[in-house]
Amino acid sequence: MRRTGRTADSRMLDLLGRLHSDLFFQEKLLLNGVDLKIKLTRSKDGFCLMSGNANQNYKVHIISASLFVKQVKVTAGVRLGDAEVPMTPNAKYPVERVGRKVFSIPAGSRVSNQENLFLEQLLKKLVIGFIDKDTFSGSYVKNPFNFTHYNINFVALYVDGEQVPAKPLQPDFENGSCVREYMQLGQATGKYVKDWSTCGTLKTVPQVLLFFLRIQTNTAATLKHVKDCLLLIDRGEFGQSYTLFAFDLTPDQECADHYSLIKTGYLRAEVRFATALPSTVNVIVYGVFDNVLKVNHRRNVLFDCM
């Protein structure tokens, strides 16, 4: 594989990317004088490396690391204005907060009901993926992002007892029937790629990246529900190794920049399988919430997270 050659024979590799943290996915500048601490925790070597031999003890050594931060110098008039109005209203930062939950479904199961997916606040978006239990913990011989369909034939959420969607998702992966689930994945996350023709409708097709990538919006929309953002999963990959079920729980079901009122409620998920599970499966639930982070004149940080 092309990626294998990049690290063959202990070759050094340089990488660059943004930090996947809630605060860093909003566009407003952080006020000066706010204390910000960042803590990074490494994954296991078996999680971030793959090999055909499970007995090989490969390691990742970080030689050096740098954090690049953008700083902006404001005019003297702006600084003076801030000093003269110490009791100005709080600076508000709309944040898409991410929550994650993992639960297991034992081998031999054909039905799974998970109560109270997230307590108190209701989500705006939710993505569900299924993966082998041993793969989730990290294995050199297995891909930790191989989300298998496990012959799922029913998926639905229940918000305060009301089924979402009204007609549940009922794919038939054995016969390759999963276009509705694939299209909902793109619509719920606001993504599209080059070839919608495989879905039999338009010229562009929606897609989503892995659950750990952020769900972002863009005001320059090319289609209703679909924002101008390209991702890399096609319909064939969706049914084979990137089977992710996405739900948009916003009132208008629009991938827009506005925020909806925060609501509380009860959320349950039901999943059924056409055949009994051959092994224990971990279910990863990735939820996105609308919240607001505030900074007052004393540079204290307030968060409305329940």
XYZ file of C-alpha atoms in Angstrom:
306
model
C 0.000 0.000 0.000
C 1.084 3.570 -0.650
C 0.816 4.553 3.002
C 2.989 1.593 4.055
C 5.931 2.928 2.084
C 5.826 6.226 3.935
C 6.847 4.567 7.203
C 8.752 1.509 5.908
C 12.084 0.718 7.603
C 11.353 3.140 10.465
C 11.260 6.102 8.115
C 10.361 9.423 9.716
C 7.045 10.956 8.711
C 5.811 14.511 9.214
C 2.110 15.193 9.727
C 0.042 18.328 10.161
C -3.567 18.735 11.230
C -5.928 20.680 13.422
C -6.870 19.735 16.963
C -10.256 18.029 17.076
C -11.656 19.861 20.067
C -15.009 21.599 20.402
C -13.547 25.069 20.943
C -11.264 24.900 17.913
C -14.127 24.292 15.499
C -15.749 27.678 15.997
C -14.511 30.720 14.084
C -14.521 33.488 16.695
C -11.271 34.778 18.176
C -10.561 34.078 21.836
C -10.251 37.165 24.035
C -6.857 37.982 25.479
C -6.274 37.112 29.104
C -8.273 33.871 28.996
C -6.383 30.934 30.474
C -6.301 28.066 27.969
C -4.735 24.691 28.689
C -4.430 21.843 26.190
C -3.815 18.217 27.134
C -3.192 15.594 24.446
C -3.501 11.870 25.188
C -1.932 9.351 22.832
C -3.755 6.295 21.526
C -2.289 2.824 21.879
C 0.251 1.806 19.236
C -2.000 -1.082 18.242
C -4.784 1.391 17.528
C -2.882 3.742 15.232
C -0.675 1.143 13.460
C -1.564 -1.865 11.308
C 0.464 -4.948 10.383
C -0.125 -8.390 8.930
C 1.634 -9.900 11.943
C -0.067 -9.523 15.312
C 3.121 -10.486 17.168
C 5.141 -7.557 15.877
C 5.599 -4.935 18.561
C 5.636 -1.800 16.425
C 5.901 1.554 18.183
C 5.268 5.193 17.391
C 7.919 7.633 18.605
C 7.113 11.334 18.475
C 10.387 13.107 17.727
C 9.016 16.635 18.029
C 5.680 18.412 18.102
C 4.628 22.020 17.576
C 1.409 23.928 18.114
C 0.693 26.803 15.731
C -1.648 29.448 17.126
C -2.986 32.461 15.249
C -2.699 35.772 17.095
C -4.406 39.020 16.132
C -3.354 42.519 17.194
C -6.320 44.827 17.652
C -6.160 48.600 17.395
C -5.547 50.818 20.395
C -9.087 52.155 20.132
C -10.555 48.710 20.583
C -8.364 48.012 23.610
C -9.275 51.374 25.146
C -12.957 50.714 24.584
C -12.710 47.389 26.377
C -10.999 49.052 29.318
C -13.607 51.813 29.608
C -16.541 49.427 29.603
C -15.595 46.767 32.169
C -19.161 45.559 32.627
C -19.797 44.827 28.967
C -22.009 41.792 28.251
C -20.342 38.412 28.091
C -18.511 37.403 24.947
C -20.428 34.450 23.517
C -18.990 31.560 21.519
C -21.484 29.172 19.915
C -19.920 25.717 20.191
C -20.898 22.372 18.714
C -20.157 20.141 21.672
C -19.368 16.515 20.945
C -20.436 13.646 23.176
C -19.476 10.002 22.735
C -20.812 6.817 24.245
C -19.854 3.187 23.771
C -21.899 0.137 24.720
C -21.646 -3.548 23.850
C -24.076 -5.996 22.257
C -23.325 -9.625 23.245
C -22.779 -12.395 20.715
C -25.945 -14.179 19.579
C -28.125 -11.065 19.871
C -30.596 -10.094 17.165
C -32.187 -7.079 18.885
C -30.635 -4.261 20.886
C -32.433 -1.463 22.743
C -30.246 1.208 24.274
C -32.019 3.477 26.740
C -30.925 7.008 27.647
C -28.323 7.469 24.930
C -27.590 10.925 26.328
C -29.141 12.357 29.468
C -30.813 15.761 29.782
C -30.062 17.785 26.630
C -31.238 16.510 23.243
C -28.766 16.349 20.397
C -28.816 18.135 17.062
C -27.094 15.295 15.173
C -26.195 11.707 15.933
C -24.062 9.073 14.170
C -24.006 5.373 15.117
C -21.324 2.877 14.073
C -20.667 -0.788 14.871
C -17.269 -2.435 15.302
C -15.746 -5.640 16.732
C -14.955 -5.441 20.426
C -11.309 -6.519 20.051
C -10.813 -4.086 17.159
C -12.124 -1.223 19.275
C -9.415 -1.831 21.881
C -6.651 -1.767 19.269
C -5.177 -4.564 17.164
C -2.264 -4.555 14.733
C -4.122 -6.827 12.305
C -7.503 -5.050 12.321
C -8.644 -1.643 11.148
C -10.185 0.305 14.076
C -12.291 2.307 11.598
C -13.845 -0.673 9.849
C -17.512 -0.076 10.642
C -19.289 -3.266 9.562
C -23.028 -3.542 8.845
C -23.489 -6.910 10.659
C -26.605 -7.541 8.557
C -28.547 -4.793 10.299
C -32.114 -4.613 8.987
C -33.712 -2.055 11.331
C -32.476 1.171 12.936
C -34.604 3.835 14.620
C -34.401 6.444 17.334
C -37.165 7.331 19.770
C -37.288 10.911 21.062
C -39.710 11.104 23.992
C -41.421 8.033 22.543
C -41.730 9.423 18.991
C -39.976 7.356 16.339
C -37.299 9.073 14.212
C -37.502 8.792 11.284
C -41.226 8.128 11.015
C -40.414 5.203 8.729
C -37.432 3.382 10.262
C -34.259 2.617 8.361
C -34.585 -0.935 7.016
C -31.539 -1.761 4.869
C -30.893 -5.098 3.182
C -27.119 -5.294 2.982
C -27.079 -8.852 1.660
C -28.796 -7.641 -1.518
C -27.038 -4.266 -1.617
C -30.137 -2.248 -0.727
C -28.965 0.644 1.444
C -29.374 3.783 -0.669
C -31.769 5.472 1.762
C -29.359 5.000 4.652
C -26.515 6.301 2.501
C -28.411 9.417 1.444
C -29.541 10.122 5.004
C -25.916 9.911 6.088
C -25.036 12.749 3.752
C -28.135 14.838 4.450
C -27.724 14.604 8.220
C -24.092 15.712 8.123
C -24.227 18.197 5.261
C -21.654 16.526 3.016
C -21.526 15.606 -0.651
C -19.111 14.144 -3.224
C -18.804 13.910 -6.959
C -21.099 11.081 -7.962
C -24.757 11.239 -6.962
C -25.666 9.184 -10.031
C -25.228 5.954 -8.076
C -28.263 7.011 -6.054
C -30.282 7.554 -9.214
C -31.069 11.250 -8.713
C -28.806 14.291 -8.929
C -25.231 14.799 -10.111
C -23.659 14.929 -6.672
C -24.012 12.442 -3.869
C -23.846 13.147 -0.114
C -21.313 11.427 2.080
C -19.870 11.511 5.576
C -16.420 10.897 6.956
C -15.655 8.810 10.014
C -17.475 9.493 13.247
C -14.497 11.255 14.817
C -14.425 13.998 12.201
C -16.355 17.097 13.000
C -19.699 17.996 11.449
C -19.135 21.495 10.094
C -21.339 23.881 8.168
C -20.617 26.286 5.364
C -22.791 29.257 4.451
C -22.041 28.765 0.754
C -24.544 25.969 0.187
C -24.747 24.316 -3.202
C -27.901 22.328 -2.447
C -30.552 22.433 0.231
C -29.457 20.242 3.168
C -26.027 19.765 1.539
C -23.096 22.092 2.166
C -20.052 22.693 0.027
C -17.788 20.103 1.640
C -16.263 17.088 -0.072
C -15.704 13.741 1.697
C -14.250 10.440 0.663
C -16.760 7.618 1.185
C -18.696 6.362 -1.813
C -21.818 4.220 -1.824
C -19.870 0.968 -2.226
C -17.621 1.746 0.733
C -20.649 2.649 2.827
C -22.061 -0.873 2.517
C -18.724 -2.607 3.022
C -16.587 -0.918 5.654
C -17.986 2.521 6.534
C -21.554 1.720 7.542
C -22.614 4.671 9.662
C -26.200 5.607 10.494
C -26.759 9.358 10.865
C -29.759 11.277 12.191
C -30.553 14.992 12.053
C -32.647 15.874 15.110
C -32.907 19.631 14.529
C -36.454 21.046 14.170
C -35.965 22.174 10.550
C -33.440 19.463 9.603
C -31.235 22.003 7.856
C -27.431 22.009 7.769
C -27.373 25.721 8.567
C -25.316 28.027 10.751
C -28.162 29.004 13.064
C -28.695 27.465 16.484
C -31.933 25.949 17.693
C -33.358 26.226 21.182
C -31.843 23.781 23.632
C -34.322 21.091 24.625
C -34.310 18.246 27.082
C -35.824 14.843 26.524
C -35.507 11.079 26.477
C -33.589 9.367 23.669
C -33.593 5.659 22.876
C -32.123 3.625 20.012
C -33.370 0.305 18.645
C -31.331 -1.902 16.319
C -32.251 -5.258 14.812
C -30.103 -7.775 12.953
C -31.134 -10.181 10.201
C -28.813 -12.824 11.654
C -27.470 -13.389 15.152
C -24.214 -11.610 15.932
C -21.221 -13.984 15.634
C -19.250 -12.085 18.293
C -19.569 -9.233 20.757
C -19.932 -5.887 19.012
C -19.214 -2.412 20.327
C -21.617 0.360 19.352
C -20.111 3.844 19.094
C -22.573 6.712 19.457
C -21.304 10.130 18.344
C -23.544 13.042 19.270
C -23.369 16.770 18.505
C -25.005 19.352 20.784
C -25.576 23.093 20.414
C -24.069 24.970 23.349
C -22.723 28.423 24.151
C -19.452 29.231 25.892
C -19.293 32.654 27.561
C -16.378 34.776 28.768
C -17.177 37.615 31.169
C -15.248 40.848 31.837
C -13.172 39.097 34.521
C -12.135 36.494 31.930
C -14.037 33.762 33.721
C -15.379 31.069 31.407
C -19.029 30.006 31.696
C -20.516 27.026 29.880
C -24.200 26.148 29.538
C -23.538 22.419 29.218
C -26.019 20.417 31.268
